[in-house]
Short mmCIF file of C-alpha atoms and ligand atoms in Angstrom, two decimals:
data_model
loop_
_atom_site.label_atom_id
_atom_site.label_comp_id
_atom_site.label_asym_id
_atom_site.label_seq_id
_atom_site.Cartn_x
_atom_site.Cartn_y
_atom_site.Cartn_z
CA UNK M 156 143.04 78.70 -211.21
CA UNK M 157 144.97 78.87 -207.98
CA UNK M 158 143.10 78.14 -204.77
CA UNK M 159 142.77 81.24 -202.62
CA UNK M 160 145.33 81.44 -199.80
CA UNK M 161 142.99 83.15 -197.41
CA UNK M 162 139.42 82.17 -196.70
CA UNK M 163 137.14 85.02 -195.66
CA UNK M 164 134.85 84.59 -192.73
CA UNK M 165 131.32 85.93 -192.81
CA UNK M 166 128.51 86.47 -190.38
CA UNK M 167 126.72 83.37 -189.06
CA UNK M 168 123.30 84.90 -189.75
CA UNK M 169 121.31 86.56 -192.50
CA UNK M 170 118.85 89.44 -192.48
CA UNK M 171 115.12 88.95 -192.23
CA UNK M 172 114.13 92.55 -191.57
CA UNK M 173 115.98 95.82 -192.14
CA UNK M 174 115.75 99.20 -190.51
CA UNK M 175 115.74 102.07 -192.99
CA UNK M 176 118.08 104.99 -192.35
CA UNK M 177 117.77 108.67 -193.13
CA UNK M 178 120.48 110.09 -195.37
CA UNK M 179 121.46 113.69 -194.57
CA UNK M 180 123.39 116.50 -196.23
CA UNK M 181 126.38 118.26 -194.69
CA UNK M 182 124.22 121.38 -194.10
CA UNK M 183 121.64 119.31 -192.24
CA UNK M 184 124.35 117.72 -190.13
CA UNK M 185 125.90 121.08 -189.29
CA UNK M 186 122.52 122.32 -188.06
CA UNK M 187 121.99 119.12 -186.06
CA UNK M 188 125.46 119.44 -184.51
CA UNK M 189 124.87 123.07 -183.51
CA UNK M 190 121.53 122.14 -181.94
CA UNK M 191 123.31 119.36 -180.04
CA UNK M 192 125.97 121.65 -178.56
CA UNK M 193 128.67 119.71 -180.45
CA UNK M 194 128.01 116.73 -178.18
CA UNK M 195 127.23 113.54 -180.08
CA UNK M 196 125.16 112.33 -177.11
CA UNK M 197 122.72 115.18 -177.75
CA UNK M 198 122.12 114.44 -181.44
CA UNK M 199 118.75 113.03 -182.44
CA UNK M 200 119.46 109.44 -183.46
CA UNK M 201 117.31 110.02 -186.51
CA UNK M 202 119.95 112.42 -187.86
CA UNK M 203 122.65 109.74 -187.59
CA UNK M 204 123.58 107.49 -190.49
CA UNK M 205 125.88 104.92 -188.84
CA UNK M 206 125.54 104.95 -185.09
CA UNK M 207 128.73 103.95 -183.29
CA UNK M 208 127.95 105.89 -180.13
CA UNK M 209 127.84 102.70 -178.15
CA UNK M 210 127.54 98.93 -178.31
CA UNK M 211 125.20 99.16 -175.33
CA UNK M 212 121.60 98.18 -175.96
CA UNK M 213 122.10 98.66 -179.69
CA UNK M 214 122.39 94.97 -180.58
CA UNK M 215 120.16 93.22 -183.09
CA UNK M 216 118.24 90.42 -181.38
CA UNK M 217 117.99 87.04 -183.07
CA UNK M 218 114.81 85.31 -184.21
CA UNK M 219 115.22 83.06 -181.17
CA UNK M 220 115.39 85.99 -178.80
CA UNK M 221 112.27 87.52 -180.36
CA UNK M 222 110.44 84.22 -179.97
CA UNK M 223 111.51 84.00 -176.34
CA UNK M 224 110.21 87.55 -175.94
CA UNK M 225 106.71 86.27 -176.63
CA UNK M 226 106.97 83.72 -173.81
CA UNK M 227 107.83 86.31 -171.15
CA UNK M 228 105.92 85.85 -167.91
CA UNK M 229 104.87 89.27 -166.62
CA UNK M 230 103.89 88.10 -163.14
CA UNK M 231 104.84 90.70 -160.55
CA UNK M 232 106.30 88.07 -158.24
CA UNK M 233 107.96 84.75 -159.00
CA UNK M 234 107.91 85.12 -162.79
CA UNK M 235 108.94 81.98 -164.65
CA UNK M 236 111.20 84.19 -166.76
CA UNK M 237 113.23 85.06 -163.65
CA UNK M 238 113.90 81.38 -162.94
CA UNK M 239 114.96 80.83 -166.55
CA UNK M 240 117.35 83.77 -166.29
CA UNK M 241 118.68 82.57 -162.93
CA UNK M 242 119.37 79.10 -164.28
CA UNK M 243 121.07 80.48 -167.40
CA UNK M 244 123.36 82.65 -165.29
CA UNK M 245 124.20 79.74 -162.99
CA UNK M 246 124.95 77.47 -165.95
CA UNK M 247 126.98 79.88 -168.06
CA UNK M 248 128.67 82.07 -165.46
CA UNK M 249 128.67 79.78 -162.43
CA UNK M 250 127.48 82.37 -159.89
CA UNK M 251 125.00 81.16 -157.29
CA UNK M 252 122.54 83.97 -156.66
CA UNK M 253 121.01 86.47 -159.07
CA UNK M 254 119.32 89.84 -158.60
CA UNK M 255 118.03 91.28 -161.87
CA UNK M 256 118.39 95.03 -162.47
CA UNK M 257 117.26 97.25 -165.31
CA UNK M 258 120.87 97.66 -166.46
CA UNK M 259 124.47 97.46 -165.28
CA UNK M 260 124.74 100.67 -163.28
CA UNK M 261 121.82 99.61 -161.08
CA UNK M 262 123.77 96.49 -160.11
CA UNK M 263 126.80 98.74 -159.47
CA UNK M 264 124.66 100.87 -157.17
CA UNK M 265 123.55 97.79 -155.20
CA UNK M 266 127.00 96.30 -154.71
CA UNK M 267 128.57 99.70 -153.92
CA UNK M 268 125.97 100.50 -151.29
CA UNK M 269 126.23 97.07 -149.73
CA UNK M 270 129.99 96.67 -149.57
CA UNK M 271 131.59 100.13 -149.56
CA UNK M 272 131.89 102.20 -146.38
CA UNK M 273 133.00 105.82 -146.17
CA UNK M 274 136.79 105.98 -146.46
CA UNK M 275 137.10 102.65 -148.27
CA UNK M 276 139.39 102.12 -151.24
CA UNK M 277 138.24 100.30 -154.36
CA UNK M 278 141.07 99.24 -156.66
CA UNK M 279 140.10 98.50 -160.25
CA UNK M 280 141.61 97.75 -163.66
CA UNK M 281 140.91 101.26 -164.98
CA UNK M 282 137.81 103.20 -164.14
CA UNK M 283 134.47 103.02 -165.85
CA UNK M 284 132.33 106.17 -165.60
CA UNK M 285 129.23 104.80 -163.83
CA UNK M 286 131.15 102.19 -161.83
CA UNK M 287 133.50 104.74 -160.30
CA UNK M 288 130.71 107.22 -159.61
CA UNK M 289 128.72 104.63 -157.66
CA UNK M 290 131.85 103.76 -155.69
CA UNK M 291 132.37 107.44 -154.89
CA UNK M 292 128.72 108.06 -154.02
CA UNK M 293 128.96 105.18 -151.54
CA UNK M 294 131.94 106.91 -149.87
CA UNK M 295 134.75 105.00 -151.55
CA UNK M 296 137.78 106.11 -153.51
CA UNK M 297 138.72 104.39 -156.75
CA UNK M 298 142.38 103.55 -157.31
CA UNK M 299 143.59 102.50 -160.75
CA UNK M 300 145.68 99.31 -160.65
CA UNK M 301 145.73 98.43 -164.34
CA UNK M 302 149.17 97.76 -165.87
CA UNK M 303 150.96 100.87 -167.20
CA UNK M 304 150.81 99.54 -170.76
CA UNK M 305 147.04 100.15 -170.76
CA UNK M 306 147.59 103.91 -170.61
CA UNK M 307 149.79 103.86 -173.71
CA UNK M 308 147.75 103.70 -176.93
CA UNK M 309 150.71 102.43 -178.95
CA UNK M 310 151.76 99.58 -176.65
CA UNK M 311 150.80 96.23 -178.19
CA UNK M 312 150.66 94.14 -174.99
CA UNK M 313 148.16 91.33 -175.74
CA UNK M 314 146.42 91.69 -172.34
CA UNK M 315 146.29 95.39 -171.64
CA UNK M 316 143.41 94.84 -169.25
CA UNK M 317 145.65 93.05 -166.73
CA UNK M 318 145.87 94.08 -163.11
CA UNK M 319 149.31 95.15 -161.90
CA UNK M 320 149.68 93.09 -158.73
CA UNK M 321 152.49 95.32 -157.47
CA UNK M 322 150.18 98.32 -157.69
CA UNK M 323 147.51 96.38 -155.80
CA UNK M 324 150.03 95.30 -153.20
CA UNK M 325 151.11 98.91 -152.69
CA UNK M 326 147.45 99.89 -152.10
CA UNK M 327 147.01 97.03 -149.62
CA UNK M 328 150.18 98.04 -147.74
CA UNK M 329 149.20 101.70 -147.65
CA UNK M 330 145.59 101.34 -146.52
CA UNK M 331 145.30 97.80 -145.12
CA UNK M 332 143.15 95.01 -146.54
CA UNK M 333 140.27 95.89 -144.21
CA UNK M 334 139.81 99.18 -146.09
CA UNK M 335 139.36 97.34 -149.38
CA UNK M 336 135.85 95.88 -149.68
CA UNK M 337 136.70 94.38 -153.05
CA UNK M 338 138.85 94.65 -156.14
CA UNK M 339 136.76 95.53 -159.18
CA UNK M 340 137.89 93.61 -162.26
CA UNK M 341 136.40 94.38 -165.64
CA UNK M 342 136.71 91.80 -168.38
CA UNK M 343 137.48 93.50 -171.60
CA UNK M 344 138.35 96.87 -170.21
CA UNK M 345 136.17 99.39 -171.96
CA UNK M 346 138.10 102.59 -171.23
CA UNK M 347 141.42 101.00 -172.18
CA UNK M 348 140.05 100.32 -175.65
CA UNK M 349 138.23 97.01 -175.19
CA UNK M 350 141.38 95.26 -173.97
CA UNK M 351 141.28 91.81 -172.34
CA UNK M 352 142.54 90.42 -169.05
CA UNK M 353 144.52 87.17 -169.24
CA UNK M 354 143.53 84.04 -167.35
CA UNK M 355 146.99 83.87 -165.79
CA UNK M 356 146.49 87.36 -164.41
CA UNK M 357 143.07 86.49 -162.99
CA UNK M 358 144.49 83.38 -161.34
CA UNK M 359 147.33 85.35 -159.78
CA UNK M 360 144.89 88.01 -158.60
CA UNK M 361 142.68 85.34 -157.04
CA UNK M 362 145.65 83.91 -155.19
CA UNK M 363 146.72 87.30 -153.92
CA UNK M 364 143.24 88.39 -152.80
CA UNK M 365 142.63 85.05 -151.07
CA UNK M 366 145.76 85.58 -149.02
CA UNK M 367 144.53 88.99 -147.92
CA UNK M 368 140.85 88.15 -147.55
CA UNK M 369 139.73 90.58 -150.26
CA UNK M 370 136.77 89.90 -152.58
CA UNK M 371 136.81 90.26 -156.35
CA UNK M 372 133.74 91.79 -157.96
CA UNK M 373 133.73 91.20 -161.68
CA UNK M 374 132.37 93.75 -164.13
CA UNK M 375 131.44 91.05 -166.64
CA UNK M 376 129.86 93.34 -169.19
CA UNK M 377 132.01 92.01 -172.07
CA UNK M 378 133.26 88.74 -170.60
CA UNK M 379 132.58 86.59 -173.69
CA UNK M 380 134.62 88.97 -175.86
CA UNK M 381 137.43 88.73 -173.29
CA UNK M 382 137.14 84.94 -173.44
CA UNK M 383 137.51 85.06 -177.22
CA UNK M 384 140.80 86.95 -176.87
CA UNK M 385 142.05 84.44 -174.28
CA UNK M 386 141.25 81.64 -176.71
CA UNK M 387 143.11 83.43 -179.51
CA UNK M 388 146.11 84.68 -177.54
CA UNK M 389 146.79 82.76 -174.34
CA UNK M 390 148.78 79.54 -174.20
CA UNK M 391 146.71 76.53 -173.26
CA UNK M 392 143.34 77.97 -174.30
CA UNK M 393 143.34 77.39 -178.07
CA UNK M 394 141.29 74.24 -177.72
CA UNK M 395 138.92 75.47 -175.03
CA UNK M 396 135.49 76.77 -175.93
CA UNK M 397 134.39 80.31 -175.15
CA UNK M 398 131.84 78.77 -172.83
CA UNK M 399 134.52 76.96 -170.83
CA UNK M 400 136.74 80.01 -170.71
CA UNK M 401 133.91 82.26 -169.49
CA UNK M 402 133.11 79.82 -166.69
CA UNK M 403 136.74 79.69 -165.66
CA UNK M 404 137.03 83.50 -165.62
CA UNK M 405 133.98 83.79 -163.38
CA UNK M 406 135.27 81.05 -161.07
CA UNK M 407 138.11 83.32 -159.93
CA UNK M 408 135.69 86.00 -158.73
CA UNK M 409 133.12 86.29 -155.94
CA UNK M 410 130.35 88.04 -157.78
CA UNK M 411 129.60 90.21 -160.77
CA UNK M 412 127.75 93.20 -162.09
CA UNK M 413 126.45 92.80 -165.62
CA UNK M 414 125.14 95.14 -168.23
CA UNK M 415 123.32 92.64 -170.44
CA UNK M 416 123.04 95.37 -173.06
CA UNK M 417 126.48 94.40 -174.39
CA UNK M 418 127.61 90.75 -174.51
CA UNK M 419 124.13 89.37 -173.89
CA UNK M 420 122.75 90.82 -177.11
CA UNK M 421 119.70 92.64 -175.79
CA UNK M 422 118.47 96.21 -175.72
CA UNK M 423 117.95 96.51 -171.96
CA UNK M 424 118.77 94.49 -168.85
CA UNK M 425 121.38 93.60 -166.29
CA UNK M 426 121.95 91.86 -163.01
CA UNK M 427 124.02 91.42 -159.90
CA UNK M 428 125.27 87.87 -159.41
CA UNK M 429 126.93 86.82 -156.17
CA UNK M 430 128.10 83.70 -154.38
CA UNK M 431 127.66 85.00 -150.83
CA UNK M 432 124.19 84.46 -149.36
CA UNK M 433 124.37 87.47 -146.98
CA UNK M 434 125.26 89.88 -149.75
CA UNK M 435 122.49 88.37 -151.86
CA UNK M 436 120.00 88.94 -149.02
CA UNK M 437 121.04 92.59 -148.73
CA UNK M 438 120.82 93.05 -152.48
CA UNK M 439 117.34 91.54 -152.55
CA UNK M 440 116.31 94.03 -149.88
CA UNK M 441 117.82 97.01 -151.66
CA UNK M 442 116.65 96.16 -155.16
CA UNK M 443 113.06 96.58 -154.03
CA UNK M 444 113.83 100.20 -153.11
CA UNK M 445 115.54 101.16 -156.35
CA UNK M 446 114.40 98.82 -159.08
CA UNK M 447 111.49 96.52 -158.37
CA UNK M 448 110.78 93.18 -156.77
CA UNK M 449 113.76 90.80 -156.59
CA UNK M 450 112.31 88.51 -159.27
CA UNK M 451 112.27 91.22 -161.94
CA UNK M 452 114.40 94.11 -160.65
CA UNK M 453 113.37 96.62 -163.29
CA UNK M 454 113.06 94.23 -166.22
CA UNK M 455 109.93 93.00 -167.94
CA UNK M 456 109.56 89.20 -168.01
CA UNK M 457 110.08 89.27 -171.77
CA UNK M 458 113.37 91.11 -171.34
CA UNK M 459 114.61 88.46 -168.91
CA UNK M 460 113.74 85.79 -171.51
CA UNK M 461 115.68 87.65 -174.20
CA UNK M 462 118.69 88.05 -171.89
CA UNK M 463 118.69 84.32 -171.15
CA UNK M 464 118.78 83.42 -174.84
CA UNK M 465 121.31 86.18 -175.54
CA UNK M 466 123.72 84.86 -172.89
CA UNK M 467 123.72 81.44 -174.57
CA UNK M 468 124.21 83.02 -178.03
CA UNK M 469 127.15 85.08 -176.77
CA UNK M 470 129.05 81.81 -176.13
CA UNK M 471 128.81 80.77 -179.77
CA UNK M 472 132.25 80.53 -181.38
CA UNK M 473 131.07 81.72 -184.79
CA UNK M 474 129.26 84.67 -183.28
CA UNK M 475 132.33 85.95 -181.42
CA UNK M 476 134.58 85.33 -184.43
CA UNK M 477 132.31 87.51 -186.57
CA UNK M 478 131.73 90.09 -183.86
CA UNK M 479 135.36 90.70 -182.99
CA UNK M 480 136.32 90.05 -186.63
CA UNK M 481 134.19 92.95 -187.82
CA UNK M 482 135.83 95.28 -185.31
CA UNK M 483 139.24 94.04 -186.48
CA UNK M 484 138.28 94.68 -190.09
CA UNK M 485 137.38 98.29 -189.29
CA UNK M 486 140.58 98.73 -187.26
CA UNK M 487 142.77 97.37 -190.03
CA UNK M 488 141.18 99.70 -192.58
CA UNK M 489 141.95 102.63 -190.26
CA UNK M 490 145.54 101.44 -189.91
CA UNK M 491 145.86 101.25 -193.73
CA UNK M 492 144.92 104.94 -193.87
CA UNK M 493 147.58 105.78 -191.25
CA UNK M 494 144.99 106.79 -188.66
CA UNK M 495 146.39 106.50 -185.11
CA UNK M 496 144.28 103.98 -183.21
CA UNK M 497 144.72 102.17 -179.93
CA UNK M 498 146.51 98.87 -180.43
CA UNK M 499 145.94 96.01 -180.27
CA UNK M 500 142.49 96.39 -181.84
CA UNK M 501 139.92 95.92 -179.07
CA UNK M 502 136.82 93.81 -178.76
CA UNK M 503 133.92 96.23 -179.01
CA UNK M 504 135.26 99.08 -181.03
CA UNK M 505 138.07 101.13 -182.50
CA UNK M 506 139.54 103.87 -180.39
CA UNK M 507 141.28 106.74 -182.18
CA UNK M 508 144.11 108.41 -180.31
CA UNK M 509 142.89 112.00 -180.60
CA UNK M 510 146.13 113.41 -179.17
CA UNK M 511 148.03 111.85 -182.09
CA UNK M 512 145.30 112.69 -184.62
CA UNK M 513 145.15 116.35 -183.56
CA UNK M 514 148.60 116.99 -182.05
CA UNK M 515 148.11 120.75 -182.35
CA UNK M 516 145.21 120.77 -179.82
CA UNK M 517 145.89 120.87 -176.06
CA UNK M 518 143.75 118.55 -173.96
CA UNK M 519 141.82 121.60 -172.62
CA UNK M 520 140.49 122.16 -176.13
CA UNK M 521 138.83 118.72 -176.02
CA UNK M 522 140.54 117.03 -178.99
CA UNK M 523 138.45 113.85 -178.80
CA UNK M 524 135.17 115.74 -178.43
CA UNK M 525 136.18 117.91 -181.40
CA UNK M 526 137.08 114.94 -183.53
CA UNK M 527 133.81 113.14 -182.79
CA UNK M 528 131.97 116.28 -183.97
CA UNK M 529 134.06 116.51 -187.16
CA UNK M 530 133.45 112.88 -188.08
CA UNK M 531 129.70 113.29 -187.64
CA UNK M 532 129.80 116.38 -189.82
CA UNK M 533 131.69 114.57 -192.55
CA UNK M 534 129.49 111.51 -192.93
CA UNK M 535 126.79 111.22 -190.27
CA UNK M 536 128.82 108.60 -188.39
CA UNK M 537 128.24 109.06 -184.68
CA UNK M 538 131.12 108.25 -182.31
CA UNK M 539 131.84 109.14 -178.69
CA UNK M 540 134.43 111.05 -176.71
CA UNK M 541 136.39 108.99 -174.19
CA UNK M 542 138.90 111.48 -172.88
CA UNK M 543 138.95 114.51 -170.63
CA UNK M 544 135.21 115.17 -170.85
CA UNK M 545 134.33 111.58 -169.88
CA UNK M 546 136.93 111.56 -167.12
CA UNK M 547 135.11 114.43 -165.38
CA UNK M 548 136.26 115.98 -162.12
CA UNK M 549 137.71 114.60 -158.91
CA UNK M 550 135.62 114.87 -155.75
CA UNK M 551 137.67 118.04 -154.95
CA UNK M 552 136.55 119.68 -158.19
CA UNK M 553 139.77 119.44 -160.19
CA UNK M 554 139.61 118.00 -163.70
CA UNK M 555 140.98 114.54 -164.24
CA UNK M 556 143.53 114.63 -167.08
CA UNK M 557 143.49 111.07 -168.45
CA UNK M 558 146.42 109.89 -170.51
CA UNK M 559 144.04 108.43 -173.01
CA UNK M 560 142.20 111.02 -175.09
CA UNK M 561 140.17 108.79 -177.37
CA UNK M 562 137.30 108.79 -179.82
CA UNK M 563 135.42 105.53 -179.59
CA UNK M 564 133.88 103.90 -182.65
CA UNK M 565 131.78 101.30 -180.89
CA UNK M 566 130.36 98.60 -183.11
CA UNK M 567 126.88 97.31 -182.23
CA UNK M 568 126.56 93.53 -182.46
CA UNK M 569 124.97 92.02 -185.59
CA UNK M 570 123.82 95.42 -186.88
CA UNK M 571 126.11 96.81 -189.60
CA UNK M 572 127.76 95.35 -192.69
CA UNK M 573 131.30 95.37 -193.99
CA UNK M 574 130.31 98.14 -196.43
CA UNK M 575 129.31 100.29 -193.46
CA UNK M 576 132.77 99.64 -191.99
CA UNK M 577 134.32 100.88 -195.25
CA UNK M 578 132.29 104.09 -195.20
CA UNK M 579 133.35 104.73 -191.60
CA UNK M 580 137.06 104.22 -192.33
CA UNK M 581 136.96 106.30 -195.52
CA UNK M 582 135.16 109.19 -193.84
CA UNK M 583 137.65 109.18 -190.97
CA UNK M 584 140.50 109.16 -193.47
CA UNK M 585 139.06 112.25 -195.12
CA UNK M 586 138.87 114.10 -191.81
CA UNK M 587 142.44 112.93 -191.14
CA UNK M 588 143.64 114.51 -194.38
CA UNK M 589 142.18 117.87 -193.33
CA UNK M 590 143.10 117.65 -189.65
CA UNK M 591 145.31 120.77 -189.63
CA UNK M 592 142.33 123.10 -189.96
CA UNK M 593 140.49 121.63 -186.95
CA UNK M 594 140.45 124.14 -184.08
CA UNK M 595 138.91 122.65 -180.95
CA UNK M 596 135.93 123.44 -178.71
CA UNK M 597 135.11 125.26 -175.52
CA UNK M 598 132.68 123.89 -172.94
CA UNK M 599 129.75 126.22 -172.35
CA UNK M 600 127.61 124.01 -170.09
CA UNK M 601 128.82 121.41 -167.63
CA UNK M 602 126.46 119.13 -165.69
CA UNK M 603 127.43 118.02 -162.17
CA UNK M 604 127.55 114.24 -162.73
CA UNK M 605 128.77 112.24 -165.74
CA UNK M 606 129.19 115.47 -167.66
CA UNK M 607 129.94 113.83 -171.01
CA UNK M 608 126.30 112.89 -171.44
CA UNK M 609 124.89 116.42 -171.44
CA UNK M 610 127.75 118.92 -171.67
CA UNK M 611 127.47 121.56 -174.42
CA UNK M 612 130.28 123.07 -176.49
CA UNK M 613 130.93 125.81 -179.02
CA UNK M 614 133.57 125.77 -181.75
CA UNK M 615 136.60 128.04 -181.29
N1 F0G S 878 130.56 98.59 -166.99
C1 F0G S 878 131.07 98.73 -168.21
C2 F0G S 878 132.43 98.19 -168.52
C3 F0G S 878 130.33 99.39 -169.20
O1 F0G S 878 130.84 99.51 -170.42
C4 F0G S 878 129.05 99.90 -168.87
C5 F0G S 878 128.27 100.63 -169.86
C6 F0G S 878 128.56 99.72 -167.58
C7 F0G S 878 129.35 99.05 -166.67
C8 F0G S 878 127.23 100.25 -167.14
O2 F0G S 878 126.21 99.51 -167.68
O3 F0G S 878 125.03 101.12 -169.19
O4 F0G S 878 123.96 99.00 -168.49
O5 F0G S 878 124.23 100.84 -166.88
N2 F0G S 878 128.78 101.10 -170.90
C9 F0G S 878 128.08 101.79 -171.95
C10 F0G S 878 129.07 102.27 -172.96
C11 F0G S 878 127.12 102.83 -171.51
O6 F0G S 878 128.64 102.93 -173.91
O7 F0G S 878 130.26 101.98 -172.84
P1 F0G S 878 124.78 100.15 -168.09
#
């Protein structure tokens, strides 16, 4: 017999406990969808078969994380678990000072309130919903400085998360560096489809911002996944470990907000990390108002323990290979079926280009929202809209019309199997075959902030 040309990879873990799922009929799903106002955020999770709503807080913890959970120190002040977390962050990310928060957006609130003044400009490599809102609530205006390629779902640039330095320079010339409290750089840009930033780009950005005295605040929510892509795609990094690459990424920035619910493999948690003592002092003052004392900041001691172990596990080469590999597997199955997805395949999920999937629907008919509803109806797979509904309205009330009108299939870490990926791709292919009869939705309730979470729709 011939030796196989290709060796499959498989997950570097096995299952010790399983969570049983409810199987539903199409009639049951239709009823659930109607009750949820055709918004997948409003479905009861119990009515979902494969939940790809988000990779946030949906990770499976390891046996080591669960053991660490039991050693959590629940002291109100000075918990041992805080010092373990602090040391882990210093070791793996290289930042000096740490303020824990209950999740990422709480850290965004702290840094926005501390650094942004009314009238300030905050350039960033594409917006993220909560990040931009906190910038706006603090009186700032977000300006997108991601490279143009990021807004084109078909462009195969290997680092679509990169900052366009000419765009940044234009912002600096127009407003002056003193109006820019920091540049916000996300590693693995969520809204662009889980696309990475290159190390060369980060280095160049550091050089530029140094010259102009501008800080870089790093949204490091998926930094280890970004590091994996750098290792795979960027010259000079093939032989570096994810751990080394992560440290180098962080070294080009002045501080970070983190949602530990992603990379760090937990269900809740986050932090603000910063190298500047004065900002740290301010953050310690503010966190007491919004979250809790500065040595727990909204997290239980056990959660801080689990985050610390999760951060170390996220640096494991085999883990990232399997994590990103599973997403790639799903993406390649979609491509085989001719389904239009954002390319290259991203780190945390597959993003379907709803404009290409449903070319007969105008953006005002919410093509991505509609498609997410149709996919749930077909198979009980829950996905999320990342298009015009998520983009929301400008401070002056006008709708944003984002170029990208996407449905996100976000893959939780260490949760689903390859067979689940097959079911997802096959169900989407079936909806794709019948796409001509899909008619769109109208919005019948719109909340004031972050409308995608609670908006309600009716079919046309
Ligand atoms: N930054 C990025 C890039 C994110 O993806 C998220 C959360 C946050 C910040 C906020 O963190 O949820 O802990 O408060 N993204 C989730 C998602 C909600 O589904 O993409 P959080």
